PDB file of C-alpha atoms in Angstrom:
ATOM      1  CA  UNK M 152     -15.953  14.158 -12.423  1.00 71.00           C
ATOM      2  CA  UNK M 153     -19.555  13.334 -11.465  1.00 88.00           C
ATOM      3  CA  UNK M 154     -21.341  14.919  -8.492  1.00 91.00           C
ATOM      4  CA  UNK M 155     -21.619  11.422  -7.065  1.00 91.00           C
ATOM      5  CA  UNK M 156     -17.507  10.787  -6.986  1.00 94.00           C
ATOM      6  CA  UNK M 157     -16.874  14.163  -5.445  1.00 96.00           C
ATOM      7  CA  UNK M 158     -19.299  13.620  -2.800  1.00 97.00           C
ATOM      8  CA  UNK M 159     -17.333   9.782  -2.445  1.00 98.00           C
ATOM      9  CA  UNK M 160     -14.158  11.802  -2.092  1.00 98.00           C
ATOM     10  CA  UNK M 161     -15.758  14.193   0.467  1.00 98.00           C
ATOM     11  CA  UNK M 162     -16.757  11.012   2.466  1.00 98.00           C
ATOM     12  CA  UNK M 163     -13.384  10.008   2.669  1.00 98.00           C
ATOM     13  CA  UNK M 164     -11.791  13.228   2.786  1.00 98.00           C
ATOM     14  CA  UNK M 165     -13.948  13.971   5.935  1.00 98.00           C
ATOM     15  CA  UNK M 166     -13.595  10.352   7.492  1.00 98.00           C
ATOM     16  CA  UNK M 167      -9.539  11.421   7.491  1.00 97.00           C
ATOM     17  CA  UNK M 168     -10.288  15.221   9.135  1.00 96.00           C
ATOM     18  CA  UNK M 169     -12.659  13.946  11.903  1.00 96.00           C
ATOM     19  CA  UNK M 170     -11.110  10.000  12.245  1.00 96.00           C
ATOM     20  CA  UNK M 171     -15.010   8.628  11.939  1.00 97.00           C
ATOM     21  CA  UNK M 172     -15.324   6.241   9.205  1.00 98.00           C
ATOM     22  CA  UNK M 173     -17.899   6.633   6.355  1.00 98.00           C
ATOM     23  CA  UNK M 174     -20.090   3.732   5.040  1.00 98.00           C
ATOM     24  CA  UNK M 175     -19.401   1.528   2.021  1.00 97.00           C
ATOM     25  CA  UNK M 176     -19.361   3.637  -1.058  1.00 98.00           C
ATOM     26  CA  UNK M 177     -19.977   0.974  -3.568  1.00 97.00           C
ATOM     27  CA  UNK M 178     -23.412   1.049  -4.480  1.00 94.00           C
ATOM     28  CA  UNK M 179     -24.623   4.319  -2.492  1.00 96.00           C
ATOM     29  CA  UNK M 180     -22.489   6.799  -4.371  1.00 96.00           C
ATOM     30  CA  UNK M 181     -20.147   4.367  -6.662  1.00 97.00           C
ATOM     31  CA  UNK M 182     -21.712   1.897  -8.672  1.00 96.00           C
ATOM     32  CA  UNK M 183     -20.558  -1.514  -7.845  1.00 94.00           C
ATOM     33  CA  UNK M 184     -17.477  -2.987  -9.881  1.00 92.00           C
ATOM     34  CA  UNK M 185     -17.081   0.335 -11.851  1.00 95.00           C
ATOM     35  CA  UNK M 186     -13.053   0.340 -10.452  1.00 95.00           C
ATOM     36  CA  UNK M 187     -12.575   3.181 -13.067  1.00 96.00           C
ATOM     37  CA  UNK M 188     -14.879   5.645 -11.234  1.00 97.00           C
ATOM     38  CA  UNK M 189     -12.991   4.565  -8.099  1.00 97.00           C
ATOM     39  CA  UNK M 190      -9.866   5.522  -9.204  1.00 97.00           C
ATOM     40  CA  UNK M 191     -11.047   9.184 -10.453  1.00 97.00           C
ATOM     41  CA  UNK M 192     -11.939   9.153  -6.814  1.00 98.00           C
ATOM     42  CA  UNK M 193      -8.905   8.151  -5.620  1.00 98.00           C
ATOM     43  CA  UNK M 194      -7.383  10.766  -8.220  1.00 97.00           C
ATOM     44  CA  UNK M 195      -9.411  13.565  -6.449  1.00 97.00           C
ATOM     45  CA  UNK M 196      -8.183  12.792  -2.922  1.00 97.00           C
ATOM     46  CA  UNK M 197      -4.191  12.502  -4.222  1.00 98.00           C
ATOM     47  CA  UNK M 198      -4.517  15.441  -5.908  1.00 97.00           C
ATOM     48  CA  UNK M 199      -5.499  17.583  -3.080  1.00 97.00           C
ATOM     49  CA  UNK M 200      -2.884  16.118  -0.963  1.00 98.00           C
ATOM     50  CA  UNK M 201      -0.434  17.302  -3.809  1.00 98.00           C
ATOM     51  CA  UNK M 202      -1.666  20.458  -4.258  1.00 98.00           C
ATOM     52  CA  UNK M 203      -1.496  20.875  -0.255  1.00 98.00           C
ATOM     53  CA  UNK M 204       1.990  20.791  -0.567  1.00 98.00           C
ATOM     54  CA  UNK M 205       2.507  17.204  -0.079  1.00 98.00           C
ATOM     55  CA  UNK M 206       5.373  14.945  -2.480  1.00 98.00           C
ATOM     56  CA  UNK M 207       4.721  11.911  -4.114  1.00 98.00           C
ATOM     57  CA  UNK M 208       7.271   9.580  -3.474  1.00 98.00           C
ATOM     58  CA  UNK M 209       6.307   6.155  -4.638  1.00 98.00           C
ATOM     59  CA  UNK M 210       3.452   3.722  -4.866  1.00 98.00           C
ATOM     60  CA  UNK M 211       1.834   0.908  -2.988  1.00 98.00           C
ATOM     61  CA  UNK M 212       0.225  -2.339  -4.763  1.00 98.00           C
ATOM     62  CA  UNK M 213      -2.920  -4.097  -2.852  1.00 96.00           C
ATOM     63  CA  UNK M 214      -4.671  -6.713  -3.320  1.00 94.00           C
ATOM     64  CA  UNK M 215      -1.806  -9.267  -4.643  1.00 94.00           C
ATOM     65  CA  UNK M 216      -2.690 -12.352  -2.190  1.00 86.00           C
ATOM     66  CA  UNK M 217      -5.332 -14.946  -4.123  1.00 82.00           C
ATOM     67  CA  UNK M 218      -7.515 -15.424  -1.073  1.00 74.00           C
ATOM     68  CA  UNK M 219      -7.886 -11.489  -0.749  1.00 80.00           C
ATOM     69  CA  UNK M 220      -8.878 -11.228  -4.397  1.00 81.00           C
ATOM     70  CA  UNK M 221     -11.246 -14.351  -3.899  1.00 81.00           C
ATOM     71  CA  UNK M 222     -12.587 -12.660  -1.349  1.00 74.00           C
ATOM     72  CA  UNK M 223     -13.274  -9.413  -2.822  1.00 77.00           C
ATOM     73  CA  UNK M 224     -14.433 -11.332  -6.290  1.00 78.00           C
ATOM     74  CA  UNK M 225     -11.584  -9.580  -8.310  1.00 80.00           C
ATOM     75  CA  UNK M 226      -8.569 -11.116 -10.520  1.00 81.00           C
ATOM     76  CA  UNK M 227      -5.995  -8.298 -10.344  1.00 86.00           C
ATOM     77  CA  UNK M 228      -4.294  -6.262  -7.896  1.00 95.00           C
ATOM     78  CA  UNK M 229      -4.948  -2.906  -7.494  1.00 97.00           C
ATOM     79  CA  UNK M 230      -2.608   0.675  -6.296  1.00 98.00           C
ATOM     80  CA  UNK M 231      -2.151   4.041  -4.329  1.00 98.00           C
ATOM     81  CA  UNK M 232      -0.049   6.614  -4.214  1.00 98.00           C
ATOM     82  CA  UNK M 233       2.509   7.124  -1.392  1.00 98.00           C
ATOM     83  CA  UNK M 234       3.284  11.017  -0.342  1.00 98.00           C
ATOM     84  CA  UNK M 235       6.036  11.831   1.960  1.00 98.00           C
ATOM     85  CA  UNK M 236       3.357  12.520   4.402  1.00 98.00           C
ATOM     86  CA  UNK M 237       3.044   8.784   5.146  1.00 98.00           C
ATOM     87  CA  UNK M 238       6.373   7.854   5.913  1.00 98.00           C
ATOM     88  CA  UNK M 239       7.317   6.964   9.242  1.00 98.00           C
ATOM     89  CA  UNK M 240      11.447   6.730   9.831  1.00 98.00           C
ATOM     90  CA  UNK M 241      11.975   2.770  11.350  1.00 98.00           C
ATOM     91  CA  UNK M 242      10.941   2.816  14.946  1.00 96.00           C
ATOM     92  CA  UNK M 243       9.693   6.065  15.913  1.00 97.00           C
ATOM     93  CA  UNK M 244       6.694   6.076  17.485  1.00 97.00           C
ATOM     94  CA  UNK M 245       2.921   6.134  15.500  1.00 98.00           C
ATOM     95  CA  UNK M 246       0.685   8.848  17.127  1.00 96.00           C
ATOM     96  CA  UNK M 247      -3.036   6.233  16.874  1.00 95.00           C
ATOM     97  CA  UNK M 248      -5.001   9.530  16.341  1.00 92.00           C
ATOM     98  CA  UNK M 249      -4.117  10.270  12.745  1.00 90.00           C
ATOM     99  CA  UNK M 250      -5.334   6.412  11.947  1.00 97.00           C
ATOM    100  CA  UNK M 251      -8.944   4.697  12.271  1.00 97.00           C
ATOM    101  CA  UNK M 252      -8.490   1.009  11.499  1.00 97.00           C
ATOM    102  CA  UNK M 253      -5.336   0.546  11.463  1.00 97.00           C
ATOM    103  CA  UNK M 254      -3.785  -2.903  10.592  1.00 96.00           C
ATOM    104  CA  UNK M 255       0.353  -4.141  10.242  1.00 97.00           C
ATOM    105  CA  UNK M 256       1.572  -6.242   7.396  1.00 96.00           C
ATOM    106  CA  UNK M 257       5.225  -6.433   6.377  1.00 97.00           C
ATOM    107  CA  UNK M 258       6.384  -6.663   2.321  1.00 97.00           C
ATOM    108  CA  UNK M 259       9.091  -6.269   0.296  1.00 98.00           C
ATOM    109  CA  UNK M 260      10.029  -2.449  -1.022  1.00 98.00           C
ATOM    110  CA  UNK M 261      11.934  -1.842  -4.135  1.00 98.00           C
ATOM    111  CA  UNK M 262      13.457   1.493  -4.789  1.00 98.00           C
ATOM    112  CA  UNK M 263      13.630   2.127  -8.358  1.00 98.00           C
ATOM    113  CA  UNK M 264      16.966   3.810 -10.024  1.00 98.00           C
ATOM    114  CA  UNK M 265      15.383   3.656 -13.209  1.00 98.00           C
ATOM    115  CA  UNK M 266      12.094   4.997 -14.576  1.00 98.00           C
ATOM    116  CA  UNK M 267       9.711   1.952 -16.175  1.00 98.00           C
ATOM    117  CA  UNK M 268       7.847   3.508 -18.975  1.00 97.00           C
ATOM    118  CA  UNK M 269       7.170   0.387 -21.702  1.00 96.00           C
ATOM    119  CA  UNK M 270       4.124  -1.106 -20.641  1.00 95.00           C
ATOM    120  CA  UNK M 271       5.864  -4.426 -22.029  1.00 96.00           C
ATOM    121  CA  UNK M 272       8.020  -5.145 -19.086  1.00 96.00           C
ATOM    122  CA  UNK M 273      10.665  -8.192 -18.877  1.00 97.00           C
ATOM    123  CA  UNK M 274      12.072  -9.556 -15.827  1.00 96.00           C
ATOM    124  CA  UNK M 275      15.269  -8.246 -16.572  1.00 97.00           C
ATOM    125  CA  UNK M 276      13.561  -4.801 -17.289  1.00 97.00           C
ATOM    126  CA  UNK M 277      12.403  -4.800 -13.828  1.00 98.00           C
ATOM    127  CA  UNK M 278      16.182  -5.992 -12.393  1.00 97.00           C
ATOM    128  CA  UNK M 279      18.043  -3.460 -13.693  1.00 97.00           C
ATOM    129  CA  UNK M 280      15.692  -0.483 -12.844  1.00 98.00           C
ATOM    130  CA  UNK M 281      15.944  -1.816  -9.121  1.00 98.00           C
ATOM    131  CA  UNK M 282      18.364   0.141  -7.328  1.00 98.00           C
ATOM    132  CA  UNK M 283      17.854  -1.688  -3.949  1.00 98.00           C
ATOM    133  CA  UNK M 284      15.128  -3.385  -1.862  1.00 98.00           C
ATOM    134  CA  UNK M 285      14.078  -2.883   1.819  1.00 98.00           C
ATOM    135  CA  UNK M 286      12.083  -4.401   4.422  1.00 98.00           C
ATOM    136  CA  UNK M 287       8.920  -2.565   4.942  1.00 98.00           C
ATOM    137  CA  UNK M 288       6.059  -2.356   7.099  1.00 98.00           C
ATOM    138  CA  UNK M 289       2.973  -0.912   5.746  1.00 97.00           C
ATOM    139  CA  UNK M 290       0.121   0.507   7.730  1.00 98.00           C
ATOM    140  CA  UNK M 291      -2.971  -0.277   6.286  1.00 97.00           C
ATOM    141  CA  UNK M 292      -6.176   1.814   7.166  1.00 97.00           C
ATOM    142  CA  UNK M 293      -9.435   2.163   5.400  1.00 97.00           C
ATOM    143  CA  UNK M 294     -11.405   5.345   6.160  1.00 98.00           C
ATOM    144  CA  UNK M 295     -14.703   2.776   5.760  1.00 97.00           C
ATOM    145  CA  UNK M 296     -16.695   1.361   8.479  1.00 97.00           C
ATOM    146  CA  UNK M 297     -15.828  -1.735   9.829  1.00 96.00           C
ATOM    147  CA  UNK M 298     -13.484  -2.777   6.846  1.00 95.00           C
ATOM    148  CA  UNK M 299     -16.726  -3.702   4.729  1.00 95.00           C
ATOM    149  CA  UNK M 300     -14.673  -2.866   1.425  1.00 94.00           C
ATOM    150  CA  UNK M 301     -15.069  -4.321  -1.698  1.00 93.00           C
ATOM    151  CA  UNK M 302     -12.267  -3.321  -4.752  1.00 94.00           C
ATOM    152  CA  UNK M 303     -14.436  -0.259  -5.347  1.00 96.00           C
ATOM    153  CA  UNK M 304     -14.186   0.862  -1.737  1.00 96.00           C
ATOM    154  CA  UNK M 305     -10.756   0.158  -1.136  1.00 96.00           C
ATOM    155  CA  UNK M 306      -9.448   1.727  -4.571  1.00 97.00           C
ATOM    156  CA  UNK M 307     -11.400   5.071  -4.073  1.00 98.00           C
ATOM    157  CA  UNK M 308      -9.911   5.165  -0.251  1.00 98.00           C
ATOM    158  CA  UNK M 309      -6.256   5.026  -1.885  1.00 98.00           C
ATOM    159  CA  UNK M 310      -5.989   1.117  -1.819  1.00 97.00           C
ATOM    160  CA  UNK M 311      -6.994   1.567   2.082  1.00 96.00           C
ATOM    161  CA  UNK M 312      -3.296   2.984   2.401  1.00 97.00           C
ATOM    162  CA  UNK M 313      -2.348   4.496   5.939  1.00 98.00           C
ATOM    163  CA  UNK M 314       1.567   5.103   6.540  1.00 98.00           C
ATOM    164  CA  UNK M 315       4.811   2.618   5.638  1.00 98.00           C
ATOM    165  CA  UNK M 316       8.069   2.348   7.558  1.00 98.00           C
ATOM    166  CA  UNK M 317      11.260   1.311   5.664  1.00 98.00           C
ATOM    167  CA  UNK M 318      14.354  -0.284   6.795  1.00 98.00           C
ATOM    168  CA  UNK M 319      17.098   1.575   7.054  1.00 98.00           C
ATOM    169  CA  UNK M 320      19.734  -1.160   4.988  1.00 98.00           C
ATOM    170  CA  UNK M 321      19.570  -1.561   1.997  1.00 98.00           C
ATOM    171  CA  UNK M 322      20.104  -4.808  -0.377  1.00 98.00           C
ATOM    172  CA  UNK M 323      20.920  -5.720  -3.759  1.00 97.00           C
ATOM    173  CA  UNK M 324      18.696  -8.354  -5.751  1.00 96.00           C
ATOM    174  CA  UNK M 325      22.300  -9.906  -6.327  1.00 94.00           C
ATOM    175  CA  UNK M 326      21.838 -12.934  -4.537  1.00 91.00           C
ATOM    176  CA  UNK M 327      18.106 -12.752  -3.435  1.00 96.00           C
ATOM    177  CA  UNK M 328      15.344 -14.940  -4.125  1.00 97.00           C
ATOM    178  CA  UNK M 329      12.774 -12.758  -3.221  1.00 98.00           C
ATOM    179  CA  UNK M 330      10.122 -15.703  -3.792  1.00 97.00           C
ATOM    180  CA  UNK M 331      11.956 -17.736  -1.068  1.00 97.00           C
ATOM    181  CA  UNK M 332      12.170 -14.867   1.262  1.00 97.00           C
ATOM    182  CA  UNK M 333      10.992 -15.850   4.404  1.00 98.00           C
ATOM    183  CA  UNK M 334       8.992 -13.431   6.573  1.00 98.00           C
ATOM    184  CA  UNK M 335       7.648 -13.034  10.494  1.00 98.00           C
ATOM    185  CA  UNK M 336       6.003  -9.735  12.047  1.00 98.00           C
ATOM    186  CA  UNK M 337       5.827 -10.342  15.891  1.00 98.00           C
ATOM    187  CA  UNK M 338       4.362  -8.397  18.518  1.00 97.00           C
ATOM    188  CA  UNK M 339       5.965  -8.658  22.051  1.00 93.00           C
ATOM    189  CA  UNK M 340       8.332 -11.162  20.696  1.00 93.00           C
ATOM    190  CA  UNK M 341       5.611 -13.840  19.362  1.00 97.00           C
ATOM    191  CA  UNK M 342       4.486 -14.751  16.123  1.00 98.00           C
ATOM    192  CA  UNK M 343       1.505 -12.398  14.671  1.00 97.00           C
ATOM    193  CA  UNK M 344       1.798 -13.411  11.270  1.00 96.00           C
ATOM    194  CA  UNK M 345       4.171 -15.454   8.764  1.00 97.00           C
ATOM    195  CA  UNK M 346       4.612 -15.983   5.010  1.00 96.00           C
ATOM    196  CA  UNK M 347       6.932 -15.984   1.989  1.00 97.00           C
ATOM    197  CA  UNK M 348       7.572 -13.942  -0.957  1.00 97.00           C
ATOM    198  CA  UNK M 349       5.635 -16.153  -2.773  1.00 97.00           C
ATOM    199  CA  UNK M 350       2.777 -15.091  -1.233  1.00 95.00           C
ATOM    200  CA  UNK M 351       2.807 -11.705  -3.258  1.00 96.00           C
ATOM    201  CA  UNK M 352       1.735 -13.042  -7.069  1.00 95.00           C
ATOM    202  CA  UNK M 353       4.086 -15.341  -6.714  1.00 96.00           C
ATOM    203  CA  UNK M 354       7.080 -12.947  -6.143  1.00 97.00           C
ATOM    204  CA  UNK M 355       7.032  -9.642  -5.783  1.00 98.00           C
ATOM    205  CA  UNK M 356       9.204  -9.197  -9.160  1.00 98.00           C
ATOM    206  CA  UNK M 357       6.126  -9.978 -10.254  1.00 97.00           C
ATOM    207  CA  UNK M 358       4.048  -7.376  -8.588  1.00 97.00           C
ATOM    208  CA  UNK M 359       6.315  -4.716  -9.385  1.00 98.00           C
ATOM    209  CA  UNK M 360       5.801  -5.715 -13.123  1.00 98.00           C
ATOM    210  CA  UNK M 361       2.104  -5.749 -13.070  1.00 97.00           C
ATOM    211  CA  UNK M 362       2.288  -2.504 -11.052  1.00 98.00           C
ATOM    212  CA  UNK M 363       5.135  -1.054 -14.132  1.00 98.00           C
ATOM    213  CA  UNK M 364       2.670  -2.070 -16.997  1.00 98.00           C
ATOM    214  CA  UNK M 365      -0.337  -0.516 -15.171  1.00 97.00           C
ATOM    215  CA  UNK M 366       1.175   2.737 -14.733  1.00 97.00           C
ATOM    216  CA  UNK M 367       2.975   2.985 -18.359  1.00 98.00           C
ATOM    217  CA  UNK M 368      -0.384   2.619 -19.659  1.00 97.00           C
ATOM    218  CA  UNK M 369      -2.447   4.813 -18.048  1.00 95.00           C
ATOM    219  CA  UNK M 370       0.377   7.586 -18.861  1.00 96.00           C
ATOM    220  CA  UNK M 371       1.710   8.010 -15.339  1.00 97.00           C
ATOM    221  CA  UNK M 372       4.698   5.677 -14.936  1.00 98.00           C
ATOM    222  CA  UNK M 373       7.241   4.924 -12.306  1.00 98.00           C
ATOM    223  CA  UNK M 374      10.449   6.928 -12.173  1.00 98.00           C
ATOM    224  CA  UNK M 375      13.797   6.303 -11.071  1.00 98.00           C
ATOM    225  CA  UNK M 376      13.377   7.365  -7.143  1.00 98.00           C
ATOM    226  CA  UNK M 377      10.175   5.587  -6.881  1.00 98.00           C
ATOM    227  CA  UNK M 378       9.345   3.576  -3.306  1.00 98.00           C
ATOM    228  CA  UNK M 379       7.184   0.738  -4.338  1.00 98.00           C
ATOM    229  CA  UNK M 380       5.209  -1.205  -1.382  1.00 98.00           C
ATOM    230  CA  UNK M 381       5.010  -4.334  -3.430  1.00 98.00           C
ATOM    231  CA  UNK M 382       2.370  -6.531  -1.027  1.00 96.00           C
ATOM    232  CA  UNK M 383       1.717  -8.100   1.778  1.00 95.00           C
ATOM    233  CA  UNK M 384       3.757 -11.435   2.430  1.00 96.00           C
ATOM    234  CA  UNK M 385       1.553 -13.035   5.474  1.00 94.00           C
ATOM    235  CA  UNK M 386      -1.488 -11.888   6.824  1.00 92.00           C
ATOM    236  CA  UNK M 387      -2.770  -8.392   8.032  1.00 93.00           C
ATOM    237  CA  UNK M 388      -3.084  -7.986  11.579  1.00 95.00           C
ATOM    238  CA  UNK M 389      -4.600  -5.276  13.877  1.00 96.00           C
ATOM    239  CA  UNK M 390      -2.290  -2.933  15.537  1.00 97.00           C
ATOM    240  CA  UNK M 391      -3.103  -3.013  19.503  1.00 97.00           C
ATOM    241  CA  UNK M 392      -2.326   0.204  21.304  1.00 97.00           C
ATOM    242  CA  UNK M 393       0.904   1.113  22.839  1.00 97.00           C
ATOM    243  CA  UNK M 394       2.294  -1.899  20.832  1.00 97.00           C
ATOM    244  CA  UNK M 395       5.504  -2.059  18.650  1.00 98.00           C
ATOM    245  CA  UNK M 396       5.756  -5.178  15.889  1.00 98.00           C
ATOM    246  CA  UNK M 397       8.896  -6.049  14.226  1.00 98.00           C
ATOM    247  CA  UNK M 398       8.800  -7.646  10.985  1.00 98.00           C
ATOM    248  CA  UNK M 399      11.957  -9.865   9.793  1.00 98.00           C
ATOM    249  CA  UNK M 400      12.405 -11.058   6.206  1.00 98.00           C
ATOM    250  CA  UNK M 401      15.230 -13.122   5.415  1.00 98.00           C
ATOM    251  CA  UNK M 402      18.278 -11.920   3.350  1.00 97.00           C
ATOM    252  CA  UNK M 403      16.411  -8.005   3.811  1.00 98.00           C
ATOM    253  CA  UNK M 404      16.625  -7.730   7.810  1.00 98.00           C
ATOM    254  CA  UNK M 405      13.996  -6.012   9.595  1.00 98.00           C
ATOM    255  CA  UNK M 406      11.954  -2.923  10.264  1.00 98.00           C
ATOM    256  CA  UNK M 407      10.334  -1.867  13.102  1.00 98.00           C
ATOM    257  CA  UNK M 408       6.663   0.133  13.773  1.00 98.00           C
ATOM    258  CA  UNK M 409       6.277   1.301  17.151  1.00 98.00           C
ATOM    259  CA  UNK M 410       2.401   2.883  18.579  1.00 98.00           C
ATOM    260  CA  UNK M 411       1.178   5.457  21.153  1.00 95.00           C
ATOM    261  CA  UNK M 412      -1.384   3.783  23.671  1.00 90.00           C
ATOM    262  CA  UNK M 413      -4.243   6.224  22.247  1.00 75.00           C
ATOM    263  CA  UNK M 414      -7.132   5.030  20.991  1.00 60.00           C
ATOM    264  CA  UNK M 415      -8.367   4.514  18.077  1.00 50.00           C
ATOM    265  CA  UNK M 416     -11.350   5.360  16.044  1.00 49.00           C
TER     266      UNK M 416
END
């Protein structure tokens, strides 16, 4: 690893220890585009955490609306590791000063009972190495200023991942269209944000196949056990202090994430 990607991972690293975010990396210490150097940065930080004595326990996929990827001027998704350090039990309260930005969006989680090594991976692959799916509400934070993230930035920061809450009953794919699963996250009991399945690549099957192939190739692949945050369904929103949001997808149930008034960074 270069001098310039440990000093990117010492950014981040000390945007997490004092909760004041960094500036964009792309172009200042990663060049911009170069999505391989921002994953040996990404490697860096997750390998610490590991070696700190914390367990990897799945992985969360980014990036899988169009608009998003239109936005950031990229065609794929992209991925970060989950530890057991970001889990949050379904409505127990969020302490606000272990996040910076932080922002709610709910998605579908699939819990793997199979591992996916073939980096050719069919449909049915992918249904029988489901053991059960979940409703899920992932924290998303990003430890650079103002959000101003581009697929470098967000990739080296861990795909901007914060914490995740899962619901606590589970569901069989028997019988679910998870493209047709309807969603709504609401605050106070109104509306924040709405969407579908569909709005994950389509359906999140299909998400969790990208995110299989990736993985088997690059030697690392999912194993039975695996929590997989498969993508947003609706719009991110910001989390207001003190505030609890419940998200609701149909044929899953719902999950809830709950936050302390402090403040944030």
């Amino acid at each position: 690893m270069s001098d310039a990607h440990r000093a990117a991972a010492q950014d981040l690293t000390e945007a997490r220890r004092t909760g004041r975010p960094c500036p964009p990396l792309r172009g200042r210490l990663l060049p911009e585009g170069d999505v391989d150097a921002a994953y040996a940065v990404q490697r860096e930080q997750v390998d610490a955490w590991l070696a700190a004595g914390q367990r990897r326990v799945g992985v969360k996929i980014g990036l899988t609306s169009p608009a998003v990827q239109d936005a950031l001027g990229v065609h794929q998704p992209d991925f970060g590791l989950l530890t057991d350090a970001m889990a949050v039990p379904d409505g127990a309260e969020i302490p606000l000063d272990g996040l910076l930005q932080p922002r709610v969006e709910a998605e579908v989680a699939f819990v793997l009972a199979d591992d996916l090594v073939d980096e050719r991976v069919t449909t049915v692959d992918l249904i029988r190495a489901v053991d059960h799916v979940l409703p899920a509400i992932e924290v998303v934070d990003s430890r650079i200023a103002g959000w101003d993230i581009s697929i470098v930035d967000t990739v080296a920061d861990n795909a901007s991942s914060g914490l995740f809450v899962l619901g606590t009953v589970p569901r069989r794919l028997d019988g679910l269209d998870l493209r047709l699963c309807g969603m709504v996250l609401e605050h106070a009991g109104e509306p924040v944000s709405v969407g579908a399945g569909a709005a994950c690549l389509g359906n999140p099957l299909h998400a969790l196949g990208w995110l299989a192939a990736t993985m088997a190739r690059a030697g690392d692949p999912l194993r039975a056990g695996d929590v997989v945050l498969s993508g947003a369904l609706g719009p991110m929103v910001p989390v207001t202090p003190g505030a609890g949001y419940e998200a609701r997808i149909s044929g899953l149930g719902s999950v809830r994430a709950c936050f302390t008034k402090g403040d944030t960074a």
